[in-house]
Amino acid sequence: MPKPPEVIYPSDVVIERMLVLGIAPESFSESYMTEPRPRASKAIATLKSARPTILPSLLLCDFANLEREVRLLEDAGVECLHLDVMDGHFVPNMSYGMPIVESLRKITKLVLDVHLMISDPVQYAPQFANVGADCITFHLEALPEPQALLAKLRGMDVAAGVAINPSSDFAALLPHVPFCDLVLVMSVQAGFGGQSFNSVAVDRLRQLRTQFGPDLLLEVDGGVNESTIGQCTAQGADLLVVGSALFRQANYVDAMARLNAAIVPTNC
Ligand code: DX5
Ligand code: ZN
């Protein structure tokens, strides 16, 4: 006989974060897994033990030699790859989709962090979970009520999070943070690599870290380079997405060493 569905309650961490926001845990209605999440837990543990850590954004890599690029990044000490998915609709640019994530999954054990800049994350995010993503973030601007999809992705054993653009209302994000494994604070408007860092992200990182404590993984993306990385880590960023400051350099080992040397320990 099939087992009846378990009654599932939010984890202690979720309850703790809800209390921070003054939300009564009884009002919580989404289902959350209590079973072990082996893939998500492993990815989260890897990222936490490595933090602060640099995540190369593959947007500018040499796609004709993708496997060689991955090996060079592994040799440079990278723990996690950041994969920017753009649909030409949510953002005015297109990149790649499931086949690239699936191909990467076959050739590397690195954590795969998929950043969905797409209009319909409800339809496509689960497909990225199925092809081997470890972490998936989607934009609050695309899905202003993100909790059902966060729960679904967590139920599919991926680490799930919400991304927010610099121009968007930060207050609208806060009620959803308790349900995120990670939050992606954009320091450029999503869509293109090579833009300048917007320091509104620094204030947001500090506020999230102060309000929600050390358990939450905080990611920052856009314009992160040797000059801007220190202010991000000082204010609590764990995951530093870097595109042009890495891929426009001839030697990834040297570029990673310079970026790592510019990291400042957190002061919050
Ligand atoms: C922007 C992407 C970023 C970007 C980072 O929409 O999400 O990941 O490629 O590139 P840089 O570091 O050049 O800003
Ligand atoms: Zn990104």
PDB file of C-alpha atoms and ligand atoms in Angstrom:
ATOM      1  CA  MET A   1       0.000   0.000   0.000  1.00  0.00           C
ATOM      2  CA  PRO A   2       1.421   3.456  -0.852  1.00  0.00           C
ATOM      3  CA  LYS A   3       2.533   5.484   2.164  1.00  0.00           C
ATOM      4  CA  PRO A   4       0.125   8.324   3.056  1.00  0.00           C
ATOM      5  CA  PRO A   5       1.662  11.755   2.448  1.00  0.00           C
ATOM      6  CA  GLU A   6       3.558  13.002   5.463  1.00  0.00           C
ATOM      7  CA  VAL A   7       2.474  16.210   7.162  1.00  0.00           C
ATOM      8  CA  ILE A   8       5.367  18.493   6.442  1.00  0.00           C
ATOM      9  CA  TYR A   9       6.392  21.445   8.535  1.00  0.00           C
ATOM     10  CA  PRO A  10       8.892  24.195   7.794  1.00  0.00           C
ATOM     11  CA  SER A  11      12.387  23.564   9.077  1.00  0.00           C
ATOM     12  CA  ASP A  12      13.729  25.327  12.174  1.00  0.00           C
ATOM     13  CA  VAL A  13      15.731  27.649   9.961  1.00  0.00           C
ATOM     14  CA  VAL A  14      12.634  28.710   8.028  1.00  0.00           C
ATOM     15  CA  ILE A  15      10.688  29.270  11.257  1.00  0.00           C
ATOM     16  CA  GLU A  16      13.546  31.312  12.700  1.00  0.00           C
ATOM     17  CA  ARG A  17      13.636  33.548   9.621  1.00  0.00           C
ATOM     18  CA  MET A  18       9.860  33.949   9.625  1.00  0.00           C
ATOM     19  CA  LEU A  19      10.026  35.120  13.231  1.00  0.00           C
ATOM     20  CA  VAL A  20      12.642  37.707  12.196  1.00  0.00           C
ATOM     21  CA  LEU A  21      10.015  39.128   9.838  1.00  0.00           C
ATOM     22  CA  GLY A  22       7.228  38.879  12.399  1.00  0.00           C
ATOM     23  CA  ILE A  23       5.369  36.213  10.365  1.00  0.00           C
ATOM     24  CA  ALA A  24       3.500  33.671  12.479  1.00  0.00           C
ATOM     25  CA  PRO A  25       4.646  30.155  11.531  1.00  0.00           C
ATOM     26  CA  GLU A  26       0.996  28.939  11.636  1.00  0.00           C
ATOM     27  CA  SER A  27       0.338  31.061   8.554  1.00  0.00           C
ATOM     28  CA  PHE A  28       2.759  28.929   6.608  1.00  0.00           C
ATOM     29  CA  SER A  29       0.976  26.789   4.046  1.00  0.00           C
ATOM     30  CA  GLU A  30       3.537  25.606   1.498  1.00  0.00           C
ATOM     31  CA  SER A  31       4.861  22.117   1.856  1.00  0.00           C
ATOM     32  CA  TYR A  32       8.506  21.601   2.577  1.00  0.00           C
ATOM     33  CA  MET A  33      10.511  18.446   2.480  1.00  0.00           C
ATOM     34  CA  THR A  34      11.656  17.026   5.727  1.00  0.00           C
ATOM     35  CA  GLU A  35      13.361  14.117   3.996  1.00  0.00           C
ATOM     36  CA  PRO A  36      17.076  14.497   3.359  1.00  0.00           C
ATOM     37  CA  ARG A  37      17.945  16.532   0.275  1.00  0.00           C
ATOM     38  CA  PRO A  38      21.226  14.875  -0.710  1.00  0.00           C
ATOM     39  CA  ARG A  39      22.044  16.931  -3.814  1.00  0.00           C
ATOM     40  CA  ALA A  40      20.975  20.293  -2.379  1.00  0.00           C
ATOM     41  CA  SER A  41      22.571  19.641   1.000  1.00  0.00           C
ATOM     42  CA  LYS A  42      25.861  18.662  -0.591  1.00  0.00           C
ATOM     43  CA  ALA A  43      25.885  21.773  -2.796  1.00  0.00           C
ATOM     44  CA  ILE A  44      24.986  24.037   0.128  1.00  0.00           C
ATOM     45  CA  ALA A  45      27.630  22.434   2.361  1.00  0.00           C
ATOM     46  CA  THR A  46      30.280  22.801  -0.368  1.00  0.00           C
ATOM     47  CA  LEU A  47      29.428  26.455  -0.890  1.00  0.00           C
ATOM     48  CA  LYS A  48      29.294  27.201   2.830  1.00  0.00           C
ATOM     49  CA  SER A  49      32.632  25.602   3.499  1.00  0.00           C
ATOM     50  CA  ALA A  50      34.211  27.491   0.601  1.00  0.00           C
ATOM     51  CA  ARG A  51      32.675  30.900   1.314  1.00  0.00           C
ATOM     52  CA  PRO A  52      33.529  33.502   0.268  1.00  0.00           C
ATOM     53  CA  THR A  53      34.040  31.864  -3.102  1.00  0.00           C
ATOM     54  CA  ILE A  54      34.251  33.055  -6.695  1.00  0.00           C
ATOM     55  CA  LEU A  55      31.751  31.665  -9.199  1.00  0.00           C
ATOM     56  CA  PRO A  56      32.811  32.119 -12.824  1.00  0.00           C
ATOM     57  CA  SER A  57      29.902  33.210 -15.017  1.00  0.00           C
ATOM     58  CA  LEU A  58      30.394  31.213 -18.199  1.00  0.00           C
ATOM     59  CA  LEU A  59      28.680  33.802 -20.417  1.00  0.00           C
ATOM     60  CA  LEU A  60      32.017  34.990 -21.778  1.00  0.00           C
ATOM     61  CA  CYS A  61      33.841  31.669 -21.893  1.00  0.00           C
ATOM     62  CA  ASP A  62      35.082  29.935 -25.035  1.00  0.00           C
ATOM     63  CA  PHE A  63      32.069  27.785 -25.897  1.00  0.00           C
ATOM     64  CA  ALA A  64      33.954  26.086 -28.726  1.00  0.00           C
ATOM     65  CA  ASN A  65      36.149  24.585 -26.005  1.00  0.00           C
ATOM     66  CA  LEU A  66      33.776  24.267 -23.107  1.00  0.00           C
ATOM     67  CA  GLU A  67      35.355  21.202 -21.532  1.00  0.00           C
ATOM     68  CA  ARG A  68      38.814  22.784 -21.687  1.00  0.00           C
ATOM     69  CA  GLU A  69      37.410  25.915 -20.012  1.00  0.00           C
ATOM     70  CA  VAL A  70      35.921  23.804 -17.206  1.00  0.00           C
ATOM     71  CA  ARG A  71      39.236  22.004 -16.626  1.00  0.00           C
ATOM     72  CA  LEU A  72      41.097  25.329 -16.484  1.00  0.00           C
ATOM     73  CA  LEU A  73      38.593  26.641 -13.941  1.00  0.00           C
ATOM     74  CA  GLU A  74      38.837  23.440 -11.864  1.00  0.00           C
ATOM     75  CA  ASP A  75      42.624  23.803 -11.922  1.00  0.00           C
ATOM     76  CA  ALA A  76      42.238  27.400 -10.746  1.00  0.00           C
ATOM     77  CA  GLY A  77      40.406  26.170  -7.627  1.00  0.00           C
ATOM     78  CA  VAL A  78      36.839  27.032  -8.606  1.00  0.00           C
ATOM     79  CA  GLU A  79      34.111  25.217  -6.608  1.00  0.00           C
ATOM     80  CA  CYS A  80      31.009  26.268  -8.522  1.00  0.00           C
ATOM     81  CA  LEU A  81      30.057  27.421 -12.026  1.00  0.00           C
ATOM     82  CA  HIS A  82      27.449  30.158 -12.543  1.00  0.00           C
ATOM     83  CA  LEU A  83      25.277  29.542 -15.601  1.00  0.00           C
ATOM     84  CA  ASP A  84      23.331  32.521 -16.971  1.00  0.00           C
ATOM     85  CA  VAL A  85      20.184  31.508 -18.806  1.00  0.00           C
ATOM     86  CA  MET A  86      18.532  34.310 -20.821  1.00  0.00           C
ATOM     87  CA  ASP A  87      15.408  33.985 -22.923  1.00  0.00           C
ATOM     88  CA  GLY A  88      15.444  37.173 -25.035  1.00  0.00           C
ATOM     89  CA  HIS A  89      12.159  38.167 -23.364  1.00  0.00           C
ATOM     90  CA  PHE A  90      12.737  38.738 -19.653  1.00  0.00           C
ATOM     91  CA  VAL A  91      16.038  40.325 -20.685  1.00  0.00           C
ATOM     92  CA  PRO A  92      16.975  41.657 -24.140  1.00  0.00           C
ATOM     93  CA  ASN A  93      19.644  39.017 -24.677  1.00  0.00           C
ATOM     94  CA  MET A  94      19.788  35.263 -25.274  1.00  0.00           C
ATOM     95  CA  SER A  95      22.302  32.769 -24.002  1.00  0.00           C
ATOM     96  CA  TYR A  96      21.789  29.029 -23.600  1.00  0.00           C
ATOM     97  CA  GLY A  97      19.438  26.538 -22.008  1.00  0.00           C
ATOM     98  CA  MET A  98      19.079  22.998 -20.733  1.00  0.00           C
ATOM     99  CA  PRO A  99      21.466  21.229 -23.181  1.00  0.00           C
ATOM    100  CA  ILE A 100      24.485  23.191 -21.945  1.00  0.00           C
ATOM    101  CA  VAL A 101      23.653  22.486 -18.295  1.00  0.00           C
ATOM    102  CA  GLU A 102      23.128  18.809 -19.097  1.00  0.00           C
ATOM    103  CA  SER A 103      26.447  18.644 -20.978  1.00  0.00           C
ATOM    104  CA  LEU A 104      28.310  20.338 -18.146  1.00  0.00           C
ATOM    105  CA  ARG A 105      26.757  17.936 -15.638  1.00  0.00           C
ATOM    106  CA  LYS A 106      28.304  15.040 -17.555  1.00  0.00           C
ATOM    107  CA  ILE A 107      31.839  16.399 -17.432  1.00  0.00           C
ATOM    108  CA  THR A 108      32.214  17.994 -13.988  1.00  0.00           C
ATOM    109  CA  LYS A 109      31.383  17.492 -10.327  1.00  0.00           C
ATOM    110  CA  LEU A 110      31.570  21.233  -9.660  1.00  0.00           C
ATOM    111  CA  VAL A 111      28.412  22.741  -8.185  1.00  0.00           C
ATOM    112  CA  LEU A 112      26.234  24.082 -11.021  1.00  0.00           C
ATOM    113  CA  ASP A 113      24.449  27.312 -10.100  1.00  0.00           C
ATOM    114  CA  VAL A 114      21.798  28.231 -12.688  1.00  0.00           C
ATOM    115  CA  HIS A 115      20.631  31.857 -12.820  1.00  0.00           C
ATOM    116  CA  LEU A 116      17.373  32.027 -14.739  1.00  0.00           C
ATOM    117  CA  MET A 117      16.754  35.372 -16.433  1.00  0.00           C
ATOM    118  CA  ILE A 118      13.557  34.145 -18.040  1.00  0.00           C
ATOM    119  CA  SER A 119       9.913  35.186 -18.040  1.00  0.00           C
ATOM    120  CA  ASP A 120       8.494  31.770 -17.235  1.00  0.00           C
ATOM    121  CA  PRO A 121      10.513  30.141 -14.461  1.00  0.00           C
ATOM    122  CA  VAL A 122       7.497  28.063 -13.365  1.00  0.00           C
ATOM    123  CA  GLN A 123       7.605  26.139 -16.625  1.00  0.00           C
ATOM    124  CA  TYR A 124      11.360  25.866 -17.112  1.00  0.00           C
ATOM    125  CA  ALA A 125      13.052  25.848 -13.686  1.00  0.00           C
ATOM    126  CA  PRO A 126      12.049  22.224 -12.956  1.00  0.00           C
ATOM    127  CA  GLN A 127      13.574  21.194 -16.282  1.00  0.00           C
ATOM    128  CA  PHE A 128      16.900  22.663 -15.176  1.00  0.00           C
ATOM    129  CA  ALA A 129      16.604  20.658 -11.958  1.00  0.00           C
ATOM    130  CA  ASN A 130      16.075  17.532 -14.037  1.00  0.00           C
ATOM    131  CA  VAL A 131      19.189  18.048 -16.165  1.00  0.00           C
ATOM    132  CA  GLY A 132      21.509  18.406 -13.181  1.00  0.00           C
ATOM    133  CA  ALA A 133      21.446  21.936 -11.753  1.00  0.00           C
ATOM    134  CA  ASP A 134      22.420  21.994  -8.057  1.00  0.00           C
ATOM    135  CA  CYS A 135      21.243  25.542  -7.340  1.00  0.00           C
ATOM    136  CA  ILE A 136      18.563  27.492  -9.205  1.00  0.00           C
ATOM    137  CA  THR A 137      17.688  31.144  -8.814  1.00  0.00           C
ATOM    138  CA  PHE A 138      14.903  32.922 -10.673  1.00  0.00           C
ATOM    139  CA  HIS A 139      13.884  36.573 -10.647  1.00  0.00           C
ATOM    140  CA  LEU A 140      11.346  38.151  -8.336  1.00  0.00           C
ATOM    141  CA  GLU A 141      10.469  40.462 -11.250  1.00  0.00           C
ATOM    142  CA  ALA A 142       9.393  37.404 -13.273  1.00  0.00           C
ATOM    143  CA  LEU A 143       7.501  35.765 -10.399  1.00  0.00           C
ATOM    144  CA  PRO A 144       6.444  38.189  -7.666  1.00  0.00           C
ATOM    145  CA  GLU A 145       4.926  35.340  -5.613  1.00  0.00           C
ATOM    146  CA  PRO A 146       7.862  32.927  -5.644  1.00  0.00           C
ATOM    147  CA  GLN A 147       7.115  30.645  -2.694  1.00  0.00           C
ATOM    148  CA  ALA A 148       5.349  27.833  -4.541  1.00  0.00           C
ATOM    149  CA  LEU A 149       8.196  27.488  -7.040  1.00  0.00           C
ATOM    150  CA  LEU A 150      10.797  27.693  -4.274  1.00  0.00           C
ATOM    151  CA  ALA A 151       9.001  24.840  -2.506  1.00  0.00           C
ATOM    152  CA  LYS A 152       8.751  22.836  -5.712  1.00  0.00           C
ATOM    153  CA  LEU A 153      12.454  23.214  -6.471  1.00  0.00           C
ATOM    154  CA  ARG A 154      13.460  22.349  -2.933  1.00  0.00           C
ATOM    155  CA  GLY A 155      11.227  19.299  -3.268  1.00  0.00           C
ATOM    156  CA  MET A 156      13.222  18.384  -6.389  1.00  0.00           C
ATOM    157  CA  ASP A 157      16.369  18.420  -4.260  1.00  0.00           C
ATOM    158  CA  VAL A 158      17.957  21.608  -5.556  1.00  0.00           C
ATOM    159  CA  ALA A 159      19.031  24.648  -3.578  1.00  0.00           C
ATOM    160  CA  ALA A 160      16.516  27.331  -4.534  1.00  0.00           C
ATOM    161  CA  GLY A 161      16.660  31.091  -4.421  1.00  0.00           C
ATOM    162  CA  VAL A 162      15.327  34.376  -5.674  1.00  0.00           C
ATOM    163  CA  ALA A 163      17.252  37.043  -7.594  1.00  0.00           C
ATOM    164  CA  ILE A 164      16.493  40.759  -7.490  1.00  0.00           C
ATOM    165  CA  ASN A 165      17.560  43.530  -9.860  1.00  0.00           C
ATOM    166  CA  PRO A 166      19.023  46.804  -8.512  1.00  0.00           C
ATOM    167  CA  SER A 167      16.014  48.802  -9.736  1.00  0.00           C
ATOM    168  CA  SER A 168      13.430  46.599  -8.008  1.00  0.00           C
ATOM    169  CA  ASP A 169      11.739  47.190  -4.671  1.00  0.00           C
ATOM    170  CA  PHE A 170      13.914  45.438  -2.114  1.00  0.00           C
ATOM    171  CA  ALA A 171      11.128  45.391   0.499  1.00  0.00           C
ATOM    172  CA  ALA A 172       9.122  43.096  -1.794  1.00  0.00           C
ATOM    173  CA  LEU A 173      11.843  40.445  -1.519  1.00  0.00           C
ATOM    174  CA  LEU A 174      12.060  40.243   2.263  1.00  0.00           C
ATOM    175  CA  PRO A 175       8.893  38.196   3.016  1.00  0.00           C
ATOM    176  CA  HIS A 176      10.188  35.445   0.709  1.00  0.00           C
ATOM    177  CA  VAL A 177      13.696  35.163   2.134  1.00  0.00           C
ATOM    178  CA  PRO A 178      12.725  32.585   4.800  1.00  0.00           C
ATOM    179  CA  PHE A 179      11.902  30.149   1.994  1.00  0.00           C
ATOM    180  CA  CYS A 180      15.194  30.587   0.106  1.00  0.00           C
ATOM    181  CA  ASP A 181      18.388  28.565   0.397  1.00  0.00           C
ATOM    182  CA  LEU A 182      20.158  31.465  -1.262  1.00  0.00           C
ATOM    183  CA  VAL A 183      19.410  35.016  -2.365  1.00  0.00           C
ATOM    184  CA  LEU A 184      20.989  36.528  -5.467  1.00  0.00           C
ATOM    185  CA  VAL A 185      21.522  40.269  -5.158  1.00  0.00           C
ATOM    186  CA  MET A 186      22.139  41.722  -8.609  1.00  0.00           C
ATOM    187  CA  SER A 187      24.710  44.499  -8.790  1.00  0.00           C
ATOM    188  CA  VAL A 188      23.832  45.220 -12.442  1.00  0.00           C
ATOM    189  CA  GLN A 189      20.516  45.075 -14.244  1.00  0.00           C
ATOM    190  CA  ALA A 190      20.300  41.451 -15.441  1.00  0.00           C
ATOM    191  CA  GLY A 191      20.959  40.840 -19.113  1.00  0.00           C
ATOM    192  CA  PHE A 192      24.565  41.493 -20.047  1.00  0.00           C
ATOM    193  CA  GLY A 193      28.068  40.873 -18.805  1.00  0.00           C
ATOM    194  CA  GLY A 194      30.592  43.695 -18.625  1.00  0.00           C
ATOM    195  CA  GLN A 195      28.413  46.326 -16.895  1.00  0.00           C
ATOM    196  CA  SER A 196      29.540  48.558 -14.010  1.00  0.00           C
ATOM    197  CA  PHE A 197      28.890  47.576 -10.416  1.00  0.00           C
ATOM    198  CA  ASN A 198      25.899  49.257  -8.746  1.00  0.00           C
ATOM    199  CA  SER A 199      26.661  49.728  -5.054  1.00  0.00           C
ATOM    200  CA  VAL A 200      23.007  49.478  -4.048  1.00  0.00           C
ATOM    201  CA  ALA A 201      23.870  45.763  -3.846  1.00  0.00           C
ATOM    202  CA  VAL A 202      26.283  46.393  -0.973  1.00  0.00           C
ATOM    203  CA  ASP A 203      23.569  47.891   1.239  1.00  0.00           C
ATOM    204  CA  ARG A 204      21.239  45.035   0.355  1.00  0.00           C
ATOM    205  CA  LEU A 205      23.846  42.404   1.219  1.00  0.00           C
ATOM    206  CA  ARG A 206      24.474  44.046   4.580  1.00  0.00           C
ATOM    207  CA  GLN A 207      20.763  44.224   5.350  1.00  0.00           C
ATOM    208  CA  LEU A 208      20.145  40.575   4.420  1.00  0.00           C
ATOM    209  CA  ARG A 209      23.137  39.343   6.393  1.00  0.00           C
ATOM    210  CA  THR A 210      22.234  41.402   9.445  1.00  0.00           C
ATOM    211  CA  GLN A 211      18.573  40.467   9.356  1.00  0.00           C
ATOM    212  CA  PHE A 212      18.789  36.775   8.495  1.00  0.00           C
ATOM    213  CA  GLY A 213      22.098  35.688   9.996  1.00  0.00           C
ATOM    214  CA  PRO A 214      24.878  33.449   8.740  1.00  0.00           C
ATOM    215  CA  ASP A 215      22.817  30.480   7.544  1.00  0.00           C
ATOM    216  CA  LEU A 216      21.518  32.175   4.395  1.00  0.00           C
ATOM    217  CA  LEU A 217      23.781  31.988   1.337  1.00  0.00           C
ATOM    218  CA  LEU A 218      24.194  35.430  -0.216  1.00  0.00           C
ATOM    219  CA  GLU A 219      25.250  35.761  -3.847  1.00  0.00           C
ATOM    220  CA  VAL A 220      26.164  38.922  -5.732  1.00  0.00           C
ATOM    221  CA  ASP A 221      26.326  39.167  -9.524  1.00  0.00           C
ATOM    222  CA  GLY A 222      27.432  41.856 -11.945  1.00  0.00           C
ATOM    223  CA  GLY A 223      30.493  44.059 -12.206  1.00  0.00           C
ATOM    224  CA  VAL A 224      32.351  42.121  -9.526  1.00  0.00           C
ATOM    225  CA  ASN A 225      36.089  42.636 -10.031  1.00  0.00           C
ATOM    226  CA  GLU A 226      39.249  43.348  -8.026  1.00  0.00           C
ATOM    227  CA  SER A 227      37.982  46.822  -7.094  1.00  0.00           C
ATOM    228  CA  THR A 228      34.455  45.841  -6.048  1.00  0.00           C
ATOM    229  CA  ILE A 229      34.802  42.330  -4.597  1.00  0.00           C
ATOM    230  CA  GLY A 230      36.082  43.524  -1.193  1.00  0.00           C
ATOM    231  CA  GLN A 231      33.049  45.665  -0.402  1.00  0.00           C
ATOM    232  CA  CYS A 232      30.759  42.716  -1.246  1.00  0.00           C
ATOM    233  CA  THR A 233      32.536  40.245   1.028  1.00  0.00           C
ATOM    234  CA  ALA A 234      32.890  42.835   3.797  1.00  0.00           C
ATOM    235  CA  GLN A 235      29.106  43.155   3.815  1.00  0.00           C
ATOM    236  CA  GLY A 236      28.471  39.438   3.935  1.00  0.00           C
ATOM    237  CA  ALA A 237      28.467  38.138   0.344  1.00  0.00           C
ATOM    238  CA  ASP A 238      29.355  34.441   0.139  1.00  0.00           C
ATOM    239  CA  LEU A 239      29.139  33.771  -3.597  1.00  0.00           C
ATOM    240  CA  LEU A 240      30.857  36.231  -5.904  1.00  0.00           C
ATOM    241  CA  VAL A 241      29.852  35.859  -9.536  1.00  0.00           C
ATOM    242  CA  VAL A 242      32.604  37.044 -11.869  1.00  0.00           C
ATOM    243  CA  GLY A 243      32.404  37.197 -15.661  1.00  0.00           C
ATOM    244  CA  SER A 244      34.557  39.710 -17.501  1.00  0.00           C
ATOM    245  CA  ALA A 245      37.110  40.140 -14.685  1.00  0.00           C
ATOM    246  CA  LEU A 246      38.014  36.477 -15.185  1.00  0.00           C
ATOM    247  CA  PHE A 247      37.318  35.591 -18.803  1.00  0.00           C
ATOM    248  CA  ARG A 248      39.034  38.663 -20.209  1.00  0.00           C
ATOM    249  CA  GLN A 249      42.258  37.537 -18.500  1.00  0.00           C
ATOM    250  CA  ALA A 250      44.721  35.217 -20.192  1.00  0.00           C
ATOM    251  CA  ASN A 251      45.455  33.124 -17.119  1.00  0.00           C
ATOM    252  CA  TYR A 252      42.631  32.033 -14.813  1.00  0.00           C
ATOM    253  CA  VAL A 253      44.947  30.917 -11.994  1.00  0.00           C
ATOM    254  CA  ASP A 254      46.490  34.409 -11.805  1.00  0.00           C
ATOM    255  CA  ALA A 255      43.135  36.148 -12.200  1.00  0.00           C
ATOM    256  CA  MET A 256      41.596  34.024  -9.424  1.00  0.00           C
ATOM    257  CA  ALA A 257      44.590  34.727  -7.173  1.00  0.00           C
ATOM    258  CA  ARG A 258      44.206  38.493  -7.688  1.00  0.00           C
ATOM    259  CA  LEU A 259      40.464  38.355  -7.036  1.00  0.00           C
ATOM    260  CA  ASN A 260      40.946  36.212  -3.932  1.00  0.00           C
ATOM    261  CA  ALA A 261      43.612  38.617  -2.664  1.00  0.00           C
ATOM    262  CA  ALA A 262      41.098  41.472  -2.917  1.00  0.00           C
ATOM    263  CA  ILE A 263      38.537  39.691  -0.702  1.00  0.00           C
ATOM    264  CA  VAL A 264      37.938  41.425   2.629  1.00  0.00           C
ATOM    265  CA  PRO A 265      36.670  39.409   5.632  1.00  0.00           C
ATOM    266  CA  THR A 266      33.068  40.073   6.567  1.00  0.00           C
ATOM    267  CA  ASN A 267      32.370  42.648   9.246  1.00  0.00           C
ATOM    268  CA  CYS A 268      28.738  41.774   9.790  1.00  0.00           C
TER     269      CYS A 268
HETATM  270  C1  DX5 B   1      24.331  39.460 -15.948  1.00  0.00           C
HETATM  271  C2  DX5 B   1      24.738  38.059 -15.554  1.00  0.00           C
HETATM  272  C3  DX5 B   1      26.086  37.995 -14.928  1.00  0.00           C
HETATM  273  C4  DX5 B   1      27.220  38.490 -15.769  1.00  0.00           C
HETATM  274  C5  DX5 B   1      28.448  38.703 -14.957  1.00  0.00           C
HETATM  275  O1  DX5 B   1      23.015  39.465 -16.365  1.00  0.00           O
HETATM  276  O2  DX5 B   1      23.824  37.529 -14.640  1.00  0.00           O
HETATM  277  O3  DX5 B   1      26.350  36.708 -14.393  1.00  0.00           O
HETATM  278  O4  DX5 B   1      27.493  37.673 -16.858  1.00  0.00           O
HETATM  279  O5  DX5 B   1      29.387  39.280 -15.780  1.00  0.00           O
HETATM  280  P1  DX5 B   1      30.304  40.508 -15.307  1.00  0.00           P
HETATM  281  O6  DX5 B   1      31.148  40.016 -14.197  1.00  0.00           O
HETATM  282  O7  DX5 B   1      31.072  40.853 -16.531  1.00  0.00           O
HETATM  283  O8  DX5 B   1      29.381  41.619 -14.877  1.00  0.00           O
HETATM  284 ZN    ZN B   2      24.214  35.688 -13.428  1.00  0.00          ZN
END
